Amino acid sequence: MTAPPGRLAGRVALITGATGGIGLATAELFAREDAQLVVTDIDSAAVEALTERLRADDADVIGAELDVSSAEQWARVIESTRRRFGGLDILINVAGVVDWAGVEAAEQESWDRVIAVNQTGTWLGMKTAMPLLRASGAASIVNTSSVLGLIGSGGAAAYHASKGAVRLLTKTAAVEYATRGIRVNSVHPGVIATPMIQGILDEQGDQQPDIVRTPMRRAGLASEIASAMLFLASAESSYVTGAELVVDGGLTAH
């Protein structure tokens, strides 16, 4: 008996930050759901390894090195996508970096890098991919913000600023393209066990302050964020645009 097609069959999806944490879980899930994939990351060796592994599982995938803060690299990746697949239906902006310093402690070099990757990189991805996405007629963009794009923590000034910007950039793009065949939504993860914070989780365990404040009293899994990405990328969310999908175990509920 032939298995039914996946939820993303016939759809081309580009994922940034695809080799670690949320991006990796999303790439693996989208491959299982039969998407044609473009996986990107700044680490070219990791991209090559992921591409080979997904191909071994019969995924239709290409990989590309991408520093999301570079307009030139974005242009190359989008052109490679057009040549290989003929178009693009889904853009998943995951790539991000963090600096935990507060307002006074933050150094401008670190501030500029966080803004360049998290905020400018998200904008560049949408801007560069938009011609292909408009041609799709039924495209979806999912931008990764954070609960720290919704609430303050008293630190991580650049990260908060960038993720708050991603939230409103998403909303204005959703309004701009609502009648042009492109939905744009943001996902707001809470405390997720990814390489970005794994050292903190290992050190503090279930006494990590944000876990203590999370009603579900645990860190989330990257796969749980990937499932939210899949919903927003698929036709199941066809009337959802400009939305904030918060996946945080209840952290922002109180």
PDB file of C-alpha atoms in Angstrom:
ATOM      1  CA  MET A   1       0.000   0.000   0.000  1.00  0.00           C
ATOM      2  CA  THR A   2       1.346   3.410  -0.994  1.00  0.00           C
ATOM      3  CA  ALA A   3       1.687   5.919   1.844  1.00  0.00           C
ATOM      4  CA  PRO A   4      -0.411   9.080   1.471  1.00  0.00           C
ATOM      5  CA  PRO A   5       1.475  12.212   0.475  1.00  0.00           C
ATOM      6  CA  GLY A   6       2.858  14.367   3.255  1.00  0.00           C
ATOM      7  CA  ARG A   7       1.360  17.667   4.351  1.00  0.00           C
ATOM      8  CA  LEU A   8       3.969  19.601   2.333  1.00  0.00           C
ATOM      9  CA  ALA A   9       4.033  17.432  -0.783  1.00  0.00           C
ATOM     10  CA  GLY A  10       4.744  19.487  -3.878  1.00  0.00           C
ATOM     11  CA  ARG A  11       5.913  22.466  -1.829  1.00  0.00           C
ATOM     12  CA  VAL A  12       9.393  23.996  -1.846  1.00  0.00           C
ATOM     13  CA  ALA A  13      10.636  25.204   1.545  1.00  0.00           C
ATOM     14  CA  LEU A  14      13.762  27.160   2.441  1.00  0.00           C
ATOM     15  CA  ILE A  15      14.961  26.972   6.048  1.00  0.00           C
ATOM     16  CA  THR A  16      17.687  29.137   7.572  1.00  0.00           C
ATOM     17  CA  GLY A  17      19.686  28.019  10.588  1.00  0.00           C
ATOM     18  CA  ALA A  18      18.844  24.490   9.527  1.00  0.00           C
ATOM     19  CA  THR A  19      21.693  22.566  11.147  1.00  0.00           C
ATOM     20  CA  GLY A  20      20.973  23.049  14.844  1.00  0.00           C
ATOM     21  CA  GLY A  21      18.148  23.127  17.343  1.00  0.00           C
ATOM     22  CA  ILE A  22      14.833  24.371  15.980  1.00  0.00           C
ATOM     23  CA  GLY A  23      16.062  24.655  12.391  1.00  0.00           C
ATOM     24  CA  LEU A  24      17.270  21.055  12.355  1.00  0.00           C
ATOM     25  CA  ALA A  25      14.055  19.709  13.852  1.00  0.00           C
ATOM     26  CA  THR A  26      12.068  21.696  11.300  1.00  0.00           C
ATOM     27  CA  ALA A  27      14.148  20.443   8.369  1.00  0.00           C
ATOM     28  CA  GLU A  28      13.734  16.840   9.500  1.00  0.00           C
ATOM     29  CA  LEU A  29       9.979  17.221   9.971  1.00  0.00           C
ATOM     30  CA  PHE A  30       9.469  18.983   6.643  1.00  0.00           C
ATOM     31  CA  ALA A  31      11.439  16.237   4.890  1.00  0.00           C
ATOM     32  CA  ARG A  32       9.144  13.620   6.446  1.00  0.00           C
ATOM     33  CA  GLU A  33       6.177  15.653   5.197  1.00  0.00           C
ATOM     34  CA  ASP A  34       7.540  15.471   1.632  1.00  0.00           C
ATOM     35  CA  ALA A  35       8.668  19.064   1.160  1.00  0.00           C
ATOM     36  CA  GLN A  36      11.363  19.822  -1.388  1.00  0.00           C
ATOM     37  CA  LEU A  37      13.986  21.465   0.763  1.00  0.00           C
ATOM     38  CA  VAL A  38      16.656  24.127   0.666  1.00  0.00           C
ATOM     39  CA  VAL A  39      18.605  23.887   3.933  1.00  0.00           C
ATOM     40  CA  THR A  40      20.979  26.718   4.809  1.00  0.00           C
ATOM     41  CA  ASP A  41      23.322  27.710   7.606  1.00  0.00           C
ATOM     42  CA  ILE A  42      26.518  29.670   8.088  1.00  0.00           C
ATOM     43  CA  ASP A  43      28.416  26.408   8.769  1.00  0.00           C
ATOM     44  CA  SER A  44      28.987  24.904   5.323  1.00  0.00           C
ATOM     45  CA  ALA A  45      30.301  21.569   6.627  1.00  0.00           C
ATOM     46  CA  ALA A  46      27.229  21.110   8.807  1.00  0.00           C
ATOM     47  CA  VAL A  47      24.977  21.961   5.864  1.00  0.00           C
ATOM     48  CA  GLU A  48      26.712  19.371   3.690  1.00  0.00           C
ATOM     49  CA  ALA A  49      26.364  16.712   6.378  1.00  0.00           C
ATOM     50  CA  LEU A  50      22.670  17.464   6.877  1.00  0.00           C
ATOM     51  CA  THR A  51      22.000  17.455   3.148  1.00  0.00           C
ATOM     52  CA  GLU A  52      23.641  14.062   2.746  1.00  0.00           C
ATOM     53  CA  ARG A  53      21.715  12.622   5.695  1.00  0.00           C
ATOM     54  CA  LEU A  54      18.351  13.865   4.418  1.00  0.00           C
ATOM     55  CA  ARG A  55      19.098  12.575   0.923  1.00  0.00           C
ATOM     56  CA  ALA A  56      19.884   9.177   2.406  1.00  0.00           C
ATOM     57  CA  ASP A  57      16.292   9.184   3.645  1.00  0.00           C
ATOM     58  CA  ASP A  58      15.074  10.002   0.113  1.00  0.00           C
ATOM     59  CA  ALA A  59      14.460  13.710   0.671  1.00  0.00           C
ATOM     60  CA  ASP A  60      14.646  16.050  -2.318  1.00  0.00           C
ATOM     61  CA  VAL A  61      17.054  18.593  -0.849  1.00  0.00           C
ATOM     62  CA  ILE A  62      19.852  20.995  -1.649  1.00  0.00           C
ATOM     63  CA  GLY A  63      22.088  22.752   0.845  1.00  0.00           C
ATOM     64  CA  ALA A  64      23.760  26.140   0.795  1.00  0.00           C
ATOM     65  CA  GLU A  65      26.042  28.145   3.049  1.00  0.00           C
ATOM     66  CA  LEU A  66      24.256  31.326   4.119  1.00  0.00           C
ATOM     67  CA  ASP A  67      25.121  34.211   6.401  1.00  0.00           C
ATOM     68  CA  VAL A  68      21.638  35.699   6.648  1.00  0.00           C
ATOM     69  CA  SER A  69      23.041  39.192   7.225  1.00  0.00           C
ATOM     70  CA  SER A  70      24.540  39.188   3.707  1.00  0.00           C
ATOM     71  CA  ALA A  71      22.346  40.424   0.837  1.00  0.00           C
ATOM     72  CA  GLU A  72      24.768  38.916  -1.675  1.00  0.00           C
ATOM     73  CA  GLN A  73      24.578  35.461  -0.121  1.00  0.00           C
ATOM     74  CA  TRP A  74      20.794  35.639   0.029  1.00  0.00           C
ATOM     75  CA  ALA A  75      20.685  36.476  -3.661  1.00  0.00           C
ATOM     76  CA  ARG A  76      22.853  33.456  -4.499  1.00  0.00           C
ATOM     77  CA  VAL A  77      20.721  31.091  -2.412  1.00  0.00           C
ATOM     78  CA  ILE A  78      17.450  32.307  -3.908  1.00  0.00           C
ATOM     79  CA  GLU A  79      18.864  31.968  -7.421  1.00  0.00           C
ATOM     80  CA  SER A  80      20.032  28.416  -6.618  1.00  0.00           C
ATOM     81  CA  THR A  81      16.522  27.649  -5.349  1.00  0.00           C
ATOM     82  CA  ARG A  82      14.968  28.986  -8.548  1.00  0.00           C
ATOM     83  CA  ARG A  83      17.330  26.971 -10.742  1.00  0.00           C
ATOM     84  CA  ARG A  84      16.877  23.724  -8.828  1.00  0.00           C
ATOM     85  CA  PHE A  85      13.164  23.780  -7.994  1.00  0.00           C
ATOM     86  CA  GLY A  86      11.704  26.467 -10.237  1.00  0.00           C
ATOM     87  CA  GLY A  87      10.126  28.387  -7.367  1.00  0.00           C
ATOM     88  CA  LEU A  88       9.606  28.746  -3.629  1.00  0.00           C
ATOM     89  CA  ASP A  89       6.482  28.291  -1.504  1.00  0.00           C
ATOM     90  CA  ILE A  90       7.698  28.426   2.106  1.00  0.00           C
ATOM     91  CA  LEU A  91      10.342  30.521   3.857  1.00  0.00           C
ATOM     92  CA  ILE A  92      11.261  29.591   7.422  1.00  0.00           C
ATOM     93  CA  ASN A  93      13.540  32.167   9.060  1.00  0.00           C
ATOM     94  CA  VAL A  94      15.162  30.441  12.035  1.00  0.00           C
ATOM     95  CA  ALA A  95      18.799  31.612  12.042  1.00  0.00           C
ATOM     96  CA  GLY A  96      19.567  33.637  15.134  1.00  0.00           C
ATOM     97  CA  VAL A  97      22.194  34.550  17.714  1.00  0.00           C
ATOM     98  CA  VAL A  98      21.978  35.771  21.298  1.00  0.00           C
ATOM     99  CA  ASP A  99      23.927  38.126  23.546  1.00  0.00           C
ATOM    100  CA  TRP A 100      22.844  38.034  27.190  1.00  0.00           C
ATOM    101  CA  ALA A 101      24.239  41.473  28.121  1.00  0.00           C
ATOM    102  CA  GLY A 102      21.888  44.174  29.372  1.00  0.00           C
ATOM    103  CA  VAL A 103      21.680  47.793  28.238  1.00  0.00           C
ATOM    104  CA  GLU A 104      24.889  49.087  29.849  1.00  0.00           C
ATOM    105  CA  ALA A 105      26.937  45.910  29.588  1.00  0.00           C
ATOM    106  CA  ALA A 106      26.236  45.331  25.898  1.00  0.00           C
ATOM    107  CA  GLU A 107      29.079  46.161  23.509  1.00  0.00           C
ATOM    108  CA  GLN A 108      28.233  47.724  20.165  1.00  0.00           C
ATOM    109  CA  GLU A 109      29.990  44.987  18.184  1.00  0.00           C
ATOM    110  CA  SER A 110      27.818  42.313  19.791  1.00  0.00           C
ATOM    111  CA  TRP A 111      24.714  44.507  19.523  1.00  0.00           C
ATOM    112  CA  ASP A 112      25.304  45.051  15.803  1.00  0.00           C
ATOM    113  CA  ARG A 113      25.805  41.336  15.154  1.00  0.00           C
ATOM    114  CA  VAL A 114      22.598  40.332  16.945  1.00  0.00           C
ATOM    115  CA  ILE A 115      20.586  42.951  15.068  1.00  0.00           C
ATOM    116  CA  ALA A 116      22.248  42.007  11.764  1.00  0.00           C
ATOM    117  CA  VAL A 117      21.426  38.309  12.086  1.00  0.00           C
ATOM    118  CA  ASN A 118      18.094  38.284  13.888  1.00  0.00           C
ATOM    119  CA  GLN A 119      16.433  41.415  12.531  1.00  0.00           C
ATOM    120  CA  THR A 120      18.157  42.402   9.283  1.00  0.00           C
ATOM    121  CA  GLY A 121      18.581  38.756   8.289  1.00  0.00           C
ATOM    122  CA  THR A 122      14.849  38.133   8.607  1.00  0.00           C
ATOM    123  CA  TRP A 123      14.058  41.202   6.505  1.00  0.00           C
ATOM    124  CA  LEU A 124      16.656  40.310   3.863  1.00  0.00           C
ATOM    125  CA  GLY A 125      15.231  36.802   3.585  1.00  0.00           C
ATOM    126  CA  MET A 126      11.715  38.087   2.999  1.00  0.00           C
ATOM    127  CA  LYS A 127      12.858  40.819   0.621  1.00  0.00           C
ATOM    128  CA  THR A 128      15.021  38.536  -1.512  1.00  0.00           C
ATOM    129  CA  ALA A 129      12.616  35.594  -1.588  1.00  0.00           C
ATOM    130  CA  MET A 130       9.501  37.680  -2.239  1.00  0.00           C
ATOM    131  CA  PRO A 131       9.483  37.467  -6.057  1.00  0.00           C
ATOM    132  CA  LEU A 132       9.491  33.658  -5.922  1.00  0.00           C
ATOM    133  CA  LEU A 133       6.975  33.598  -3.071  1.00  0.00           C
ATOM    134  CA  ARG A 134       4.606  35.935  -4.921  1.00  0.00           C
ATOM    135  CA  ALA A 135       4.796  33.677  -7.954  1.00  0.00           C
ATOM    136  CA  SER A 136       3.730  30.726  -5.780  1.00  0.00           C
ATOM    137  CA  GLY A 137       0.255  32.194  -5.283  1.00  0.00           C
ATOM    138  CA  ALA A 138      -0.144  30.440  -1.929  1.00  0.00           C
ATOM    139  CA  ALA A 139       3.070  31.028  -0.005  1.00  0.00           C
ATOM    140  CA  SER A 140       3.870  31.059   3.693  1.00  0.00           C
ATOM    141  CA  ILE A 141       6.601  32.849   5.635  1.00  0.00           C
ATOM    142  CA  VAL A 142       7.293  31.878   9.231  1.00  0.00           C
ATOM    143  CA  ASN A 143       9.629  34.133  11.196  1.00  0.00           C
ATOM    144  CA  THR A 144      11.160  33.009  14.466  1.00  0.00           C
ATOM    145  CA  SER A 145      10.722  35.567  17.219  1.00  0.00           C
ATOM    146  CA  SER A 146      10.716  34.611  20.906  1.00  0.00           C
ATOM    147  CA  VAL A 147       8.814  35.120  24.122  1.00  0.00           C
ATOM    148  CA  LEU A 148      11.536  37.736  24.612  1.00  0.00           C
ATOM    149  CA  GLY A 149       9.955  39.570  21.709  1.00  0.00           C
ATOM    150  CA  LEU A 150       6.821  39.871  23.843  1.00  0.00           C
ATOM    151  CA  ILE A 151       8.027  40.456  27.402  1.00  0.00           C
ATOM    152  CA  GLY A 152      11.076  41.923  29.143  1.00  0.00           C
ATOM    153  CA  SER A 153      13.627  39.980  31.169  1.00  0.00           C
ATOM    154  CA  GLY A 154      15.982  42.656  32.458  1.00  0.00           C
ATOM    155  CA  GLY A 155      18.856  41.529  30.242  1.00  0.00           C
ATOM    156  CA  ALA A 156      19.686  40.419  26.692  1.00  0.00           C
ATOM    157  CA  ALA A 157      19.010  43.924  25.383  1.00  0.00           C
ATOM    158  CA  ALA A 158      19.988  43.299  21.761  1.00  0.00           C
ATOM    159  CA  TYR A 159      18.135  39.984  21.625  1.00  0.00           C
ATOM    160  CA  HIS A 160      14.945  41.555  22.991  1.00  0.00           C
ATOM    161  CA  ALA A 161      15.232  44.450  20.542  1.00  0.00           C
ATOM    162  CA  SER A 162      15.743  42.152  17.567  1.00  0.00           C
ATOM    163  CA  LYS A 163      12.974  39.711  18.435  1.00  0.00           C
ATOM    164  CA  GLY A 164      10.508  42.499  19.157  1.00  0.00           C
ATOM    165  CA  ALA A 165      11.357  43.916  15.750  1.00  0.00           C
ATOM    166  CA  VAL A 166      10.772  40.537  14.096  1.00  0.00           C
ATOM    167  CA  ARG A 167       7.302  40.437  15.682  1.00  0.00           C
ATOM    168  CA  LEU A 168       6.196  43.740  14.157  1.00  0.00           C
ATOM    169  CA  LEU A 169       8.063  43.232  10.890  1.00  0.00           C
ATOM    170  CA  THR A 170       6.028  40.045  10.538  1.00  0.00           C
ATOM    171  CA  LYS A 171       2.763  41.873  11.142  1.00  0.00           C
ATOM    172  CA  THR A 172       3.419  44.653   8.667  1.00  0.00           C
ATOM    173  CA  ALA A 173       4.508  42.156   6.006  1.00  0.00           C
ATOM    174  CA  ALA A 174       1.339  40.149   6.671  1.00  0.00           C
ATOM    175  CA  VAL A 175      -0.791  43.229   5.984  1.00  0.00           C
ATOM    176  CA  GLU A 176       1.252  44.224   2.942  1.00  0.00           C
ATOM    177  CA  TYR A 177       0.971  40.816   1.267  1.00  0.00           C
ATOM    178  CA  ALA A 178      -2.433  39.620   2.537  1.00  0.00           C
ATOM    179  CA  THR A 179      -4.054  39.960  -0.890  1.00  0.00           C
ATOM    180  CA  ARG A 180      -0.943  38.916  -2.797  1.00  0.00           C
ATOM    181  CA  GLY A 181      -0.902  35.226  -1.941  1.00  0.00           C
ATOM    182  CA  ILE A 182       1.575  35.280   0.947  1.00  0.00           C
ATOM    183  CA  ARG A 183       0.803  34.619   4.611  1.00  0.00           C
ATOM    184  CA  VAL A 184       3.340  35.833   7.189  1.00  0.00           C
ATOM    185  CA  ASN A 185       3.342  34.660  10.802  1.00  0.00           C
ATOM    186  CA  SER A 186       5.745  34.516  13.736  1.00  0.00           C
ATOM    187  CA  VAL A 187       6.540  31.744  16.200  1.00  0.00           C
ATOM    188  CA  HIS A 188       7.529  32.692  19.745  1.00  0.00           C
ATOM    189  CA  PRO A 189       9.383  29.883  21.521  1.00  0.00           C
ATOM    190  CA  GLY A 190       9.818  29.914  25.276  1.00  0.00           C
ATOM    191  CA  VAL A 191      12.574  27.978  27.058  1.00  0.00           C
ATOM    192  CA  ILE A 192      13.577  25.382  24.465  1.00  0.00           C
ATOM    193  CA  ALA A 193      16.350  22.835  24.943  1.00  0.00           C
ATOM    194  CA  THR A 194      18.565  23.846  22.031  1.00  0.00           C
ATOM    195  CA  PRO A 195      22.339  24.361  21.740  1.00  0.00           C
ATOM    196  CA  MET A 196      21.812  28.104  22.292  1.00  0.00           C
ATOM    197  CA  ILE A 197      20.864  27.599  25.965  1.00  0.00           C
ATOM    198  CA  GLN A 198      21.809  23.987  26.655  1.00  0.00           C
ATOM    199  CA  GLY A 199      24.761  25.008  28.834  1.00  0.00           C
ATOM    200  CA  ILE A 200      22.452  27.046  31.068  1.00  0.00           C
ATOM    201  CA  LEU A 201      19.970  24.182  31.328  1.00  0.00           C
ATOM    202  CA  ASP A 202      22.738  21.696  32.151  1.00  0.00           C
ATOM    203  CA  GLU A 203      24.046  23.959  34.905  1.00  0.00           C
ATOM    204  CA  GLN A 204      20.748  24.981  36.489  1.00  0.00           C
ATOM    205  CA  GLY A 205      18.472  22.041  35.687  1.00  0.00           C
ATOM    206  CA  ASP A 206      14.825  22.399  36.678  1.00  0.00           C
ATOM    207  CA  GLN A 207      15.801  25.315  38.920  1.00  0.00           C
ATOM    208  CA  GLN A 208      16.520  27.480  35.914  1.00  0.00           C
ATOM    209  CA  PRO A 209      14.456  30.625  36.694  1.00  0.00           C
ATOM    210  CA  ASP A 210      12.433  30.662  33.479  1.00  0.00           C
ATOM    211  CA  ILE A 211      11.575  26.982  33.902  1.00  0.00           C
ATOM    212  CA  VAL A 212      10.468  27.664  37.472  1.00  0.00           C
ATOM    213  CA  ARG A 213       8.203  30.413  36.109  1.00  0.00           C
ATOM    214  CA  THR A 214       6.853  28.201  33.296  1.00  0.00           C
ATOM    215  CA  PRO A 215       3.560  26.589  34.389  1.00  0.00           C
ATOM    216  CA  MET A 216       4.461  23.309  32.662  1.00  0.00           C
ATOM    217  CA  ARG A 217       7.765  23.303  34.623  1.00  0.00           C
ATOM    218  CA  ARG A 218       9.930  21.971  31.833  1.00  0.00           C
ATOM    219  CA  ALA A 219      11.891  23.118  28.825  1.00  0.00           C
ATOM    220  CA  GLY A 220      10.294  22.602  25.453  1.00  0.00           C
ATOM    221  CA  LEU A 221      11.677  20.431  22.691  1.00  0.00           C
ATOM    222  CA  ALA A 222      12.854  21.661  19.316  1.00  0.00           C
ATOM    223  CA  SER A 223      10.420  19.197  17.756  1.00  0.00           C
ATOM    224  CA  GLU A 224       7.538  20.997  19.483  1.00  0.00           C
ATOM    225  CA  ILE A 225       8.513  24.230  17.767  1.00  0.00           C
ATOM    226  CA  ALA A 226       8.916  22.398  14.453  1.00  0.00           C
ATOM    227  CA  SER A 227       5.307  21.208  14.725  1.00  0.00           C
ATOM    228  CA  ALA A 228       4.181  24.823  15.065  1.00  0.00           C
ATOM    229  CA  MET A 229       6.269  25.704  12.003  1.00  0.00           C
ATOM    230  CA  LEU A 230       4.607  22.905  10.052  1.00  0.00           C
ATOM    231  CA  PHE A 231       1.111  24.124  10.907  1.00  0.00           C
ATOM    232  CA  LEU A 232       1.882  27.664   9.772  1.00  0.00           C
ATOM    233  CA  ALA A 233       3.667  26.448   6.628  1.00  0.00           C
ATOM    234  CA  SER A 234       0.855  24.145   5.563  1.00  0.00           C
ATOM    235  CA  ALA A 235      -2.538  24.793   4.007  1.00  0.00           C
ATOM    236  CA  GLU A 236      -4.103  23.935   7.361  1.00  0.00           C
ATOM    237  CA  SER A 237      -3.417  27.539   8.428  1.00  0.00           C
ATOM    238  CA  SER A 238      -4.766  29.102   5.233  1.00  0.00           C
ATOM    239  CA  TYR A 239      -6.706  31.822   7.127  1.00  0.00           C
ATOM    240  CA  VAL A 240      -3.889  32.649   9.537  1.00  0.00           C
ATOM    241  CA  THR A 241      -1.656  35.634   8.844  1.00  0.00           C
ATOM    242  CA  GLY A 242      -0.048  38.262  11.046  1.00  0.00           C
ATOM    243  CA  ALA A 243      -0.412  35.930  14.018  1.00  0.00           C
ATOM    244  CA  GLU A 244       1.887  35.248  16.961  1.00  0.00           C
ATOM    245  CA  LEU A 245       2.020  31.546  17.744  1.00  0.00           C
ATOM    246  CA  VAL A 246       3.450  31.354  21.269  1.00  0.00           C
ATOM    247  CA  VAL A 247       4.915  27.957  22.183  1.00  0.00           C
ATOM    248  CA  ASP A 248       6.180  28.455  25.721  1.00  0.00           C
ATOM    249  CA  GLY A 249       4.554  26.033  28.166  1.00  0.00           C
ATOM    250  CA  GLY A 250       2.509  28.919  29.542  1.00  0.00           C
ATOM    251  CA  LEU A 251       5.449  31.190  30.432  1.00  0.00           C
ATOM    252  CA  THR A 252       3.741  34.334  29.115  1.00  0.00           C
ATOM    253  CA  ALA A 253       0.302  33.352  30.464  1.00  0.00           C
ATOM    254  CA  HIS A 254       0.901  35.136  33.772  1.00  0.00           C
TER     255      HIS A 254
END
